[in-house]
Structure formats: C-alpha cells, structure tokens
Amino acid sequence: MRIATWNINSVRARAERARAVLERWDLDALLLQETKCTPAQFPREIFEEAGYEVACAGLNQWNGVAILSRVGIENVQVGFPGQPGFSKVDDDGALLSTPTVEARALGARLGTGPDAVNVWSLYIPNGRAYGDPHFHYKLEFLEALRASVRTRLSEEPDCPLLLAGDWNVAPRDTDVWDIDYFRNDVGVYVTAEERGALAALLEAGVEDITRAAEGADYTFWDYQRLRFPKNHGMRIDFGFASAALAARHTRSIIDRDERKGKGASDHVPVIMEFAN
C-alpha cells in the first residue's frame, strides 16, 4: 500500500494538482491537511472520477483535513478522543469564546483484512509565538494526542496505526535551514517544549518512519524571501507508525518537485510505502 500525506494549503485551489499527485505516485490513499473548506465545498468529484472515496472535515476557510482512498474508507472519525478545543482570549487571558474543536484530525480504516491500515490525517496547531495562546493550545493538543495513542495501543498492541500530517514541529536542528534564525527570530517550531511534546508522543508507541525519506531534506518552503530557490526550508511533515505498521514500511519519499511551478502549495507530499 502506498499512502501520502500533504498539507495542500487549499484543496479547492489545488484540486488538479492533488489529482496529479495521486496519478504520479499511483497512491492508494492521500491524507490532506489545511483543506480550507467545509465538506459541502470540498471538490470531491474530481477525486471520485479518479476512483477515490472522500472523507473530509472542515468548519470554515481555516484548517480542514481529508482522506482520499481507492482501497475503501471505513470507521471514519472526526477528532480523536480527548481532542482539545481552542478558545480566544483577551490580552489579560480572559476567555472571549467557548472552546471550538477545530477540524484538525480525521481518522479512518483503509483497506481490508491483514493489509488494512488505521490512519489519522493531522494538522497540528501552529504555535504562532512563544507564550501565545496558540502555543499553549499546541502543547495541549499534542499531549491529548499522546494520551489517545497510548490508550489505543495499550488496548490493541498490534494495531497497524499511522499518524501523518503537518506537525508544525522541527524535531532536530537539521530540520530547519538555519537553527539560529528560528531560535532567535521565529520563536516556535524548535522550542524544548514543542520538541518534548513530540518526543513524548513517539514514546507512546509510534516511530518516525519518514526520517530516512529520499528526495529532499525539507517538506516546507515559505512563499516569502525566495525561500524555495534558496532551499531555506523546514521539515515539519512526518508519518509516525505503530510497531505493527512500521514493520511493513519499506521506504518513504519527499516529493520536492511538487513545490515547483505556479500555484504550488508551500508544503510537499511525503509518500510512504508498505508491504502487504
């Protein structure tokens, strides 16, 4: 089975490119993040015509996740158990709204029999700035995900589980083009708190199967300041698999060429291959 994850940065703007990715890599499934639309707005026809079923979740023009599959989609779940919501606050920290569980996690079972895979398409919150309410939300989100994964794998140790998406964390200094720039000027992605939260998730029973991916060092290049031509990128898109699924993993590829040309997303697909 061949599964890819991709922050598409608006599926309506890049539906044709997404279909091309499906065809170019002969994908069995594509996990999308930042689709930026409601289910009613999702351009499902272009994918259904190509033989893919669609499951998606979205509340408005922000966030949004989806799963495209030609091997079936079952047990679709919007949001993982314990997923926190986000509440806007004023400058003094007072709540301005009730928590909203955003469209950042979509799970499903793909395939049948012993070859089936349980997948989650995940869009981890961007912390924005150190100490920002979104920063705390990000850490809370990762902790809740860790707890959910630990519970799932304790109940079903042999579960073939894949967590894939845009994690908005660079686990290693080499995952960003200039670590000093990120530490001094950006304030997120590389903090001890974010890295610690991601490490705790991995310790809950999943491993990074995309670390040795071929094709590129990074998965994201900002649109500003000629970041892509200069190769000033970040590696923040990953696939994490349970032991049962990691044993079936054969290779991963970062599709750097998808960042080229007019209308590209600022992220590129990460393709993961699994033996049957």
C-alpha atoms as a PDB file:
ATOM      1  CA  MET A   1       0.000   0.000   0.000  1.00  0.00           C
ATOM      2  CA  ARG A   2       1.208   3.497  -0.833  1.00  0.00           C
ATOM      3  CA  ILE A   3      -0.035   6.386   1.319  1.00  0.00           C
ATOM      4  CA  ALA A   4       0.962  10.042   1.148  1.00  0.00           C
ATOM      5  CA  THR A   5       0.432  12.996   3.473  1.00  0.00           C
ATOM      6  CA  TRP A   6       0.287  16.570   2.217  1.00  0.00           C
ATOM      7  CA  ASN A   7      -0.623  19.982   3.583  1.00  0.00           C
ATOM      8  CA  ILE A   8      -2.277  21.167   0.401  1.00  0.00           C
ATOM      9  CA  ASN A   9      -2.982  24.727   1.604  1.00  0.00           C
ATOM     10  CA  SER A  10      -6.461  24.886  -0.003  1.00  0.00           C
ATOM     11  CA  VAL A  11      -7.827  21.857  -1.815  1.00  0.00           C
ATOM     12  CA  ARG A  12     -10.143  23.994  -3.938  1.00  0.00           C
ATOM     13  CA  ALA A  13      -7.185  25.945  -5.288  1.00  0.00           C
ATOM     14  CA  ARG A  14      -5.113  22.813  -5.916  1.00  0.00           C
ATOM     15  CA  ALA A  15      -7.552  20.023  -6.761  1.00  0.00           C
ATOM     16  CA  GLU A  16      -5.942  19.441 -10.160  1.00  0.00           C
ATOM     17  CA  ARG A  17      -2.505  19.259  -8.576  1.00  0.00           C
ATOM     18  CA  ALA A  18      -3.810  16.801  -5.991  1.00  0.00           C
ATOM     19  CA  ARG A  19      -5.224  14.545  -8.669  1.00  0.00           C
ATOM     20  CA  ALA A  20      -1.880  14.716 -10.486  1.00  0.00           C
ATOM     21  CA  VAL A  21      -0.105  13.651  -7.286  1.00  0.00           C
ATOM     22  CA  LEU A  22      -2.467  10.683  -6.957  1.00  0.00           C
ATOM     23  CA  GLU A  23      -1.684   9.618 -10.502  1.00  0.00           C
ATOM     24  CA  ARG A  24       2.043  10.376 -10.466  1.00  0.00           C
ATOM     25  CA  TRP A  25       2.671   8.280  -7.380  1.00  0.00           C
ATOM     26  CA  ASP A  26      -0.076   5.688  -8.003  1.00  0.00           C
ATOM     27  CA  LEU A  27      -1.346   6.329  -4.493  1.00  0.00           C
ATOM     28  CA  ASP A  28      -3.757   4.113  -2.635  1.00  0.00           C
ATOM     29  CA  ALA A  29      -4.542   6.955  -0.249  1.00  0.00           C
ATOM     30  CA  LEU A  30      -3.749  10.624   0.259  1.00  0.00           C
ATOM     31  CA  LEU A  31      -4.091  12.353   3.631  1.00  0.00           C
ATOM     32  CA  LEU A  32      -4.649  16.091   3.257  1.00  0.00           C
ATOM     33  CA  GLN A  33      -4.329  18.955   5.715  1.00  0.00           C
ATOM     34  CA  GLU A  34      -5.309  22.621   5.604  1.00  0.00           C
ATOM     35  CA  THR A  35      -8.024  21.947   3.048  1.00  0.00           C
ATOM     36  CA  LYS A  36      -9.669  25.273   3.961  1.00  0.00           C
ATOM     37  CA  CYS A  37     -13.269  24.350   3.180  1.00  0.00           C
ATOM     38  CA  THR A  38     -16.399  22.751   4.556  1.00  0.00           C
ATOM     39  CA  PRO A  39     -17.448  19.250   3.417  1.00  0.00           C
ATOM     40  CA  ALA A  40     -20.074  20.848   1.156  1.00  0.00           C
ATOM     41  CA  GLN A  41     -17.354  22.900  -0.552  1.00  0.00           C
ATOM     42  CA  PHE A  42     -14.900  20.032  -0.974  1.00  0.00           C
ATOM     43  CA  PRO A  43     -14.227  19.296  -4.694  1.00  0.00           C
ATOM     44  CA  ARG A  44     -14.880  15.585  -4.291  1.00  0.00           C
ATOM     45  CA  GLU A  45     -15.990  14.977  -7.882  1.00  0.00           C
ATOM     46  CA  ILE A  46     -12.501  15.280  -9.352  1.00  0.00           C
ATOM     47  CA  PHE A  47     -11.268  12.580  -6.986  1.00  0.00           C
ATOM     48  CA  GLU A  48     -14.286  10.327  -7.232  1.00  0.00           C
ATOM     49  CA  GLU A  49     -13.939  10.352 -11.016  1.00  0.00           C
ATOM     50  CA  ALA A  50     -10.402   9.017 -10.497  1.00  0.00           C
ATOM     51  CA  GLY A  51     -11.713   6.167  -8.330  1.00  0.00           C
ATOM     52  CA  TYR A  52     -11.150   7.602  -4.846  1.00  0.00           C
ATOM     53  CA  GLU A  53     -13.588   7.804  -1.975  1.00  0.00           C
ATOM     54  CA  VAL A  54     -13.507  11.015   0.052  1.00  0.00           C
ATOM     55  CA  ALA A  55     -13.835  11.659   3.765  1.00  0.00           C
ATOM     56  CA  CYS A  56     -13.347  15.211   4.965  1.00  0.00           C
ATOM     57  CA  ALA A  57     -13.893  17.563   7.861  1.00  0.00           C
ATOM     58  CA  GLY A  58     -13.938  21.357   7.862  1.00  0.00           C
ATOM     59  CA  LEU A  59     -15.758  24.161   9.619  1.00  0.00           C
ATOM     60  CA  ASN A  60     -14.838  27.208   7.540  1.00  0.00           C
ATOM     61  CA  GLN A  61     -11.997  28.592   5.423  1.00  0.00           C
ATOM     62  CA  TRP A  62      -9.412  27.639   8.060  1.00  0.00           C
ATOM     63  CA  ASN A  63      -7.796  24.311   8.904  1.00  0.00           C
ATOM     64  CA  GLY A  64      -9.587  21.260   7.478  1.00  0.00           C
ATOM     65  CA  VAL A  65      -8.470  17.646   6.937  1.00  0.00           C
ATOM     66  CA  ALA A  66      -9.355  14.943   4.442  1.00  0.00           C
ATOM     67  CA  ILE A  67      -8.619  11.379   3.395  1.00  0.00           C
ATOM     68  CA  LEU A  68      -8.798  10.145  -0.195  1.00  0.00           C
ATOM     69  CA  SER A  69      -8.735   6.370  -0.704  1.00  0.00           C
ATOM     70  CA  ARG A  70      -9.165   3.894  -3.544  1.00  0.00           C
ATOM     71  CA  VAL A  71      -8.990   0.897  -1.156  1.00  0.00           C
ATOM     72  CA  GLY A  72     -12.077   1.801   0.853  1.00  0.00           C
ATOM     73  CA  ILE A  73     -12.773   4.028   3.844  1.00  0.00           C
ATOM     74  CA  GLU A  74     -14.407   2.675   6.975  1.00  0.00           C
ATOM     75  CA  ASN A  75     -14.839   3.783  10.592  1.00  0.00           C
ATOM     76  CA  VAL A  76     -14.433   7.478   9.784  1.00  0.00           C
ATOM     77  CA  GLN A  77     -13.852   9.510  12.928  1.00  0.00           C
ATOM     78  CA  VAL A  78     -13.750  13.310  13.139  1.00  0.00           C
ATOM     79  CA  GLY A  79     -11.493  14.263  16.010  1.00  0.00           C
ATOM     80  CA  PHE A  80      -9.605  11.909  18.318  1.00  0.00           C
ATOM     81  CA  PRO A  81     -10.725  11.086  21.877  1.00  0.00           C
ATOM     82  CA  GLY A  82      -9.858  13.965  24.181  1.00  0.00           C
ATOM     83  CA  GLN A  83      -9.026  16.400  21.383  1.00  0.00           C
ATOM     84  CA  PRO A  84      -8.987  19.886  22.925  1.00  0.00           C
ATOM     85  CA  GLY A  85     -10.741  22.918  21.541  1.00  0.00           C
ATOM     86  CA  PHE A  86      -9.397  26.437  21.225  1.00  0.00           C
ATOM     87  CA  SER A  87     -10.847  29.482  22.961  1.00  0.00           C
ATOM     88  CA  LYS A  88      -9.965  33.027  22.021  1.00  0.00           C
ATOM     89  CA  VAL A  89      -8.746  35.137  24.939  1.00  0.00           C
ATOM     90  CA  ASP A  90      -8.157  38.834  25.510  1.00  0.00           C
ATOM     91  CA  ASP A  91      -4.832  40.442  26.445  1.00  0.00           C
ATOM     92  CA  ASP A  92      -5.434  39.623  30.100  1.00  0.00           C
ATOM     93  CA  GLY A  93      -6.095  35.952  29.383  1.00  0.00           C
ATOM     94  CA  ALA A  94      -9.847  36.141  29.882  1.00  0.00           C
ATOM     95  CA  LEU A  95     -11.905  33.821  27.675  1.00  0.00           C
ATOM     96  CA  LEU A  96     -13.745  35.517  24.834  1.00  0.00           C
ATOM     97  CA  SER A  97     -15.440  32.407  23.486  1.00  0.00           C
ATOM     98  CA  THR A  98     -16.278  28.820  24.314  1.00  0.00           C
ATOM     99  CA  PRO A  99     -13.754  26.210  23.118  1.00  0.00           C
ATOM    100  CA  THR A 100     -14.125  25.150  19.494  1.00  0.00           C
ATOM    101  CA  VAL A 101     -12.858  21.723  18.464  1.00  0.00           C
ATOM    102  CA  GLU A 102     -11.241  22.623  15.169  1.00  0.00           C
ATOM    103  CA  ALA A 103     -11.069  20.425  12.060  1.00  0.00           C
ATOM    104  CA  ARG A 104      -7.543  19.152  12.676  1.00  0.00           C
ATOM    105  CA  ALA A 105      -7.890  15.368  12.966  1.00  0.00           C
ATOM    106  CA  LEU A 106      -9.629  12.812  10.785  1.00  0.00           C
ATOM    107  CA  GLY A 107      -9.286   9.058  11.240  1.00  0.00           C
ATOM    108  CA  ALA A 108     -10.347   6.075   9.157  1.00  0.00           C
ATOM    109  CA  ARG A 109      -9.600   2.454   8.393  1.00  0.00           C
ATOM    110  CA  LEU A 110      -8.254   1.872   4.881  1.00  0.00           C
ATOM    111  CA  GLY A 111      -8.163  -1.461   3.091  1.00  0.00           C
ATOM    112  CA  THR A 112      -9.411  -4.831   4.242  1.00  0.00           C
ATOM    113  CA  GLY A 113      -8.107  -7.890   6.027  1.00  0.00           C
ATOM    114  CA  PRO A 114      -4.474  -8.118   7.172  1.00  0.00           C
ATOM    115  CA  ASP A 115      -3.421  -5.319   4.814  1.00  0.00           C
ATOM    116  CA  ALA A 116      -5.732  -2.725   6.402  1.00  0.00           C
ATOM    117  CA  VAL A 117      -4.258   0.403   7.966  1.00  0.00           C
ATOM    118  CA  ASN A 118      -5.775   2.743  10.557  1.00  0.00           C
ATOM    119  CA  VAL A 119      -4.808   6.281   9.587  1.00  0.00           C
ATOM    120  CA  TRP A 120      -5.102   9.770  11.022  1.00  0.00           C
ATOM    121  CA  SER A 121      -4.708  12.905   8.933  1.00  0.00           C
ATOM    122  CA  LEU A 122      -3.445  15.505  11.408  1.00  0.00           C
ATOM    123  CA  TYR A 123      -2.907  19.249  11.285  1.00  0.00           C
ATOM    124  CA  ILE A 124      -1.163  20.245  14.495  1.00  0.00           C
ATOM    125  CA  PRO A 125      -1.757  23.864  15.581  1.00  0.00           C
ATOM    126  CA  ASN A 126       0.889  26.438  14.744  1.00  0.00           C
ATOM    127  CA  GLY A 127       2.161  27.944  17.993  1.00  0.00           C
ATOM    128  CA  ARG A 128       2.460  31.396  16.362  1.00  0.00           C
ATOM    129  CA  ALA A 129       4.793  32.789  19.035  1.00  0.00           C
ATOM    130  CA  TYR A 130       6.309  31.576  22.275  1.00  0.00           C
ATOM    131  CA  GLY A 131       3.750  32.031  25.057  1.00  0.00           C
ATOM    132  CA  ASP A 132       0.911  32.845  22.657  1.00  0.00           C
ATOM    133  CA  PRO A 133      -2.433  31.161  23.477  1.00  0.00           C
ATOM    134  CA  HIS A 134      -1.943  29.111  20.311  1.00  0.00           C
ATOM    135  CA  PHE A 135       1.410  27.921  21.673  1.00  0.00           C
ATOM    136  CA  HIS A 136      -0.260  26.513  24.780  1.00  0.00           C
ATOM    137  CA  TYR A 137      -3.051  25.088  22.630  1.00  0.00           C
ATOM    138  CA  LYS A 138      -0.440  23.326  20.502  1.00  0.00           C
ATOM    139  CA  LEU A 139       1.147  21.672  23.523  1.00  0.00           C
ATOM    140  CA  GLU A 140      -2.258  20.693  24.892  1.00  0.00           C
ATOM    141  CA  PHE A 141      -3.204  19.221  21.513  1.00  0.00           C
ATOM    142  CA  LEU A 142      -0.032  17.113  21.329  1.00  0.00           C
ATOM    143  CA  GLU A 143      -0.469  15.883  24.896  1.00  0.00           C
ATOM    144  CA  ALA A 144      -4.069  14.860  24.250  1.00  0.00           C
ATOM    145  CA  LEU A 145      -2.985  13.043  21.094  1.00  0.00           C
ATOM    146  CA  ARG A 146      -0.249  11.243  23.037  1.00  0.00           C
ATOM    147  CA  ALA A 147      -2.770  10.090  25.622  1.00  0.00           C
ATOM    148  CA  SER A 148      -5.180   8.907  22.925  1.00  0.00           C
ATOM    149  CA  VAL A 149      -2.475   6.962  21.086  1.00  0.00           C
ATOM    150  CA  ARG A 150      -1.194   5.379  24.276  1.00  0.00           C
ATOM    151  CA  THR A 151      -4.685   4.216  25.191  1.00  0.00           C
ATOM    152  CA  ARG A 152      -5.344   2.839  21.709  1.00  0.00           C
ATOM    153  CA  LEU A 153      -2.100   0.875  21.569  1.00  0.00           C
ATOM    154  CA  SER A 154      -2.435  -0.423  25.105  1.00  0.00           C
ATOM    155  CA  GLU A 155      -5.835  -1.838  24.170  1.00  0.00           C
ATOM    156  CA  GLU A 156      -4.717  -3.054  20.740  1.00  0.00           C
ATOM    157  CA  PRO A 157      -0.905  -3.511  20.673  1.00  0.00           C
ATOM    158  CA  ASP A 158      -0.891  -4.998  17.167  1.00  0.00           C
ATOM    159  CA  CYS A 159      -2.930  -2.165  15.645  1.00  0.00           C
ATOM    160  CA  PRO A 160      -1.464  -1.007  12.284  1.00  0.00           C
ATOM    161  CA  LEU A 161      -1.681   2.702  13.092  1.00  0.00           C
ATOM    162  CA  LEU A 162      -0.412   5.645  11.034  1.00  0.00           C
ATOM    163  CA  LEU A 163      -0.362   9.246  12.259  1.00  0.00           C
ATOM    164  CA  ALA A 164       0.585  11.550   9.404  1.00  0.00           C
ATOM    165  CA  GLY A 165       0.381  15.220   8.629  1.00  0.00           C
ATOM    166  CA  ASP A 166       1.747  18.678   9.292  1.00  0.00           C
ATOM    167  CA  TRP A 167       3.169  18.611  12.820  1.00  0.00           C
ATOM    168  CA  ASN A 168       4.452  22.204  12.918  1.00  0.00           C
ATOM    169  CA  VAL A 169       7.468  20.972  14.902  1.00  0.00           C
ATOM    170  CA  ALA A 170      11.039  20.560  13.661  1.00  0.00           C
ATOM    171  CA  PRO A 171      12.403  17.781  15.923  1.00  0.00           C
ATOM    172  CA  ARG A 172      16.075  18.279  15.014  1.00  0.00           C
ATOM    173  CA  ASP A 173      18.261  21.305  14.392  1.00  0.00           C
ATOM    174  CA  THR A 174      18.954  19.952  10.897  1.00  0.00           C
ATOM    175  CA  ASP A 175      15.223  20.069  10.138  1.00  0.00           C
ATOM    176  CA  VAL A 176      15.434  23.834   9.571  1.00  0.00           C
ATOM    177  CA  TRP A 177      17.681  25.745   7.229  1.00  0.00           C
ATOM    178  CA  ASP A 178      19.151  27.984   9.974  1.00  0.00           C
ATOM    179  CA  ILE A 179      18.640  26.960  13.590  1.00  0.00           C
ATOM    180  CA  ASP A 180      19.852  30.314  14.916  1.00  0.00           C
ATOM    181  CA  TYR A 181      17.242  32.131  12.835  1.00  0.00           C
ATOM    182  CA  PHE A 182      14.485  30.021  14.338  1.00  0.00           C
ATOM    183  CA  ARG A 183      15.739  30.248  17.885  1.00  0.00           C
ATOM    184  CA  ASN A 184      16.279  33.991  17.807  1.00  0.00           C
ATOM    185  CA  ASP A 185      13.661  35.374  15.423  1.00  0.00           C
ATOM    186  CA  VAL A 186      10.802  32.925  14.979  1.00  0.00           C
ATOM    187  CA  GLY A 187      10.163  31.621  18.459  1.00  0.00           C
ATOM    188  CA  VAL A 188       8.302  28.415  17.580  1.00  0.00           C
ATOM    189  CA  TYR A 189       8.848  25.034  15.851  1.00  0.00           C
ATOM    190  CA  VAL A 190      12.142  24.326  17.646  1.00  0.00           C
ATOM    191  CA  THR A 191      11.453  25.055  21.328  1.00  0.00           C
ATOM    192  CA  ALA A 192      12.208  22.485  24.015  1.00  0.00           C
ATOM    193  CA  GLU A 193       8.517  22.377  24.907  1.00  0.00           C
ATOM    194  CA  GLU A 194       7.365  21.550  21.363  1.00  0.00           C
ATOM    195  CA  ARG A 195      10.111  19.027  20.777  1.00  0.00           C
ATOM    196  CA  GLY A 196       9.447  17.457  24.151  1.00  0.00           C
ATOM    197  CA  ALA A 197       5.745  17.088  23.386  1.00  0.00           C
ATOM    198  CA  LEU A 198       6.512  15.395  20.078  1.00  0.00           C
ATOM    199  CA  ALA A 199       9.088  13.113  21.709  1.00  0.00           C
ATOM    200  CA  ALA A 200       6.512  12.105  24.319  1.00  0.00           C
ATOM    201  CA  LEU A 201       4.118  11.130  21.537  1.00  0.00           C
ATOM    202  CA  LEU A 202       6.755   8.900  19.962  1.00  0.00           C
ATOM    203  CA  GLU A 203       7.396   7.288  23.325  1.00  0.00           C
ATOM    204  CA  ALA A 204       3.707   6.391  23.465  1.00  0.00           C
ATOM    205  CA  GLY A 205       4.317   3.666  20.898  1.00  0.00           C
ATOM    206  CA  VAL A 206       4.893   5.119  17.425  1.00  0.00           C
ATOM    207  CA  GLU A 207       8.054   5.772  15.439  1.00  0.00           C
ATOM    208  CA  ASP A 208       9.051   8.199  12.704  1.00  0.00           C
ATOM    209  CA  ILE A 209       9.107   6.079   9.555  1.00  0.00           C
ATOM    210  CA  THR A 210       9.814   9.087   7.325  1.00  0.00           C
ATOM    211  CA  ARG A 211      13.116  10.145   8.900  1.00  0.00           C
ATOM    212  CA  ALA A 212      15.144   8.394   6.187  1.00  0.00           C
ATOM    213  CA  ALA A 213      12.914   9.662   3.369  1.00  0.00           C
ATOM    214  CA  GLU A 214      14.511  10.080  -0.030  1.00  0.00           C
ATOM    215  CA  GLY A 215      14.180  13.114  -2.272  1.00  0.00           C
ATOM    216  CA  ALA A 216      14.723  16.199  -0.092  1.00  0.00           C
ATOM    217  CA  ASP A 217      15.817  17.441   3.305  1.00  0.00           C
ATOM    218  CA  TYR A 218      12.710  19.576   3.853  1.00  0.00           C
ATOM    219  CA  THR A 219       8.944  19.406   3.340  1.00  0.00           C
ATOM    220  CA  PHE A 220       8.041  23.111   3.576  1.00  0.00           C
ATOM    221  CA  TRP A 221       9.403  26.294   1.998  1.00  0.00           C
ATOM    222  CA  ASP A 222       7.757  29.645   2.762  1.00  0.00           C
ATOM    223  CA  TYR A 223       6.453  31.713  -0.144  1.00  0.00           C
ATOM    224  CA  GLN A 224       8.372  34.782   1.060  1.00  0.00           C
ATOM    225  CA  ARG A 225      12.000  35.817   0.510  1.00  0.00           C
ATOM    226  CA  LEU A 226      12.738  33.255  -2.223  1.00  0.00           C
ATOM    227  CA  ARG A 227      12.868  30.509   0.381  1.00  0.00           C
ATOM    228  CA  PHE A 228      12.391  27.697  -2.132  1.00  0.00           C
ATOM    229  CA  PRO A 229      15.052  28.761  -4.683  1.00  0.00           C
ATOM    230  CA  LYS A 230      17.463  29.261  -1.783  1.00  0.00           C
ATOM    231  CA  ASN A 231      16.441  25.924  -0.240  1.00  0.00           C
ATOM    232  CA  HIS A 232      15.619  27.694   3.020  1.00  0.00           C
ATOM    233  CA  GLY A 233      13.154  25.068   4.154  1.00  0.00           C
ATOM    234  CA  MET A 234      11.783  23.189   7.138  1.00  0.00           C
ATOM    235  CA  ARG A 235      10.991  19.555   7.782  1.00  0.00           C
ATOM    236  CA  ILE A 236       7.698  19.536   9.659  1.00  0.00           C
ATOM    237  CA  ASP A 237       5.608  16.921   7.800  1.00  0.00           C
ATOM    238  CA  PHE A 238       6.014  13.356   9.038  1.00  0.00           C
ATOM    239  CA  GLY A 239       4.480   9.914   9.259  1.00  0.00           C
ATOM    240  CA  PHE A 240       4.556   8.106  12.597  1.00  0.00           C
ATOM    241  CA  ALA A 241       3.658   4.397  12.692  1.00  0.00           C
ATOM    242  CA  SER A 242       2.951   1.818  15.352  1.00  0.00           C
ATOM    243  CA  ALA A 243       5.343  -1.120  15.614  1.00  0.00           C
ATOM    244  CA  ALA A 244       2.971  -3.386  13.695  1.00  0.00           C
ATOM    245  CA  LEU A 245       2.810  -0.992  10.767  1.00  0.00           C
ATOM    246  CA  ALA A 246       6.438   0.148  10.932  1.00  0.00           C
ATOM    247  CA  ALA A 247       7.437  -3.477  10.333  1.00  0.00           C
ATOM    248  CA  ARG A 248       5.677  -3.260   6.966  1.00  0.00           C
ATOM    249  CA  HIS A 249       7.225   0.068   5.937  1.00  0.00           C
ATOM    250  CA  THR A 250       9.643  -0.223   3.004  1.00  0.00           C
ATOM    251  CA  ARG A 251      10.553   3.360   2.096  1.00  0.00           C
ATOM    252  CA  SER A 252       9.455   7.000   2.149  1.00  0.00           C
ATOM    253  CA  ILE A 253       9.904   9.753  -0.418  1.00  0.00           C
ATOM    254  CA  ILE A 254       9.595  13.544  -0.215  1.00  0.00           C
ATOM    255  CA  ASP A 255       8.160  14.870  -3.484  1.00  0.00           C
ATOM    256  CA  ARG A 256      10.228  18.064  -3.706  1.00  0.00           C
ATOM    257  CA  ASP A 257       9.229  18.706  -7.323  1.00  0.00           C
ATOM    258  CA  GLU A 258       5.637  19.386  -6.239  1.00  0.00           C
ATOM    259  CA  ARG A 259       6.847  22.685  -4.778  1.00  0.00           C
ATOM    260  CA  LYS A 260       7.814  23.881  -8.271  1.00  0.00           C
ATOM    261  CA  GLY A 261       5.663  25.803 -10.709  1.00  0.00           C
ATOM    262  CA  LYS A 262       2.802  28.239 -10.478  1.00  0.00           C
ATOM    263  CA  GLY A 263       0.189  27.598  -7.833  1.00  0.00           C
ATOM    264  CA  ALA A 264       2.179  25.184  -5.677  1.00  0.00           C
ATOM    265  CA  SER A 265       1.443  24.625  -2.009  1.00  0.00           C
ATOM    266  CA  ASP A 266       4.190  25.713   0.374  1.00  0.00           C
ATOM    267  CA  HIS A 267       4.353  22.078   1.589  1.00  0.00           C
ATOM    268  CA  VAL A 268       5.092  18.960  -0.485  1.00  0.00           C
ATOM    269  CA  PRO A 269       3.749  15.400  -0.257  1.00  0.00           C
ATOM    270  CA  VAL A 270       5.535  12.748   1.785  1.00  0.00           C
ATOM    271  CA  ILE A 271       4.938   9.277   0.344  1.00  0.00           C
ATOM    272  CA  MET A 272       5.106   6.130   2.478  1.00  0.00           C
ATOM    273  CA  GLU A 273       5.183   2.597   1.084  1.00  0.00           C
ATOM    274  CA  PHE A 274       4.095  -0.521   2.989  1.00  0.00           C
ATOM    275  CA  ALA A 275       4.425  -4.185   2.112  1.00  0.00           C
ATOM    276  CA  ASN A 276       1.246  -6.254   2.044  1.00  0.00           C
END
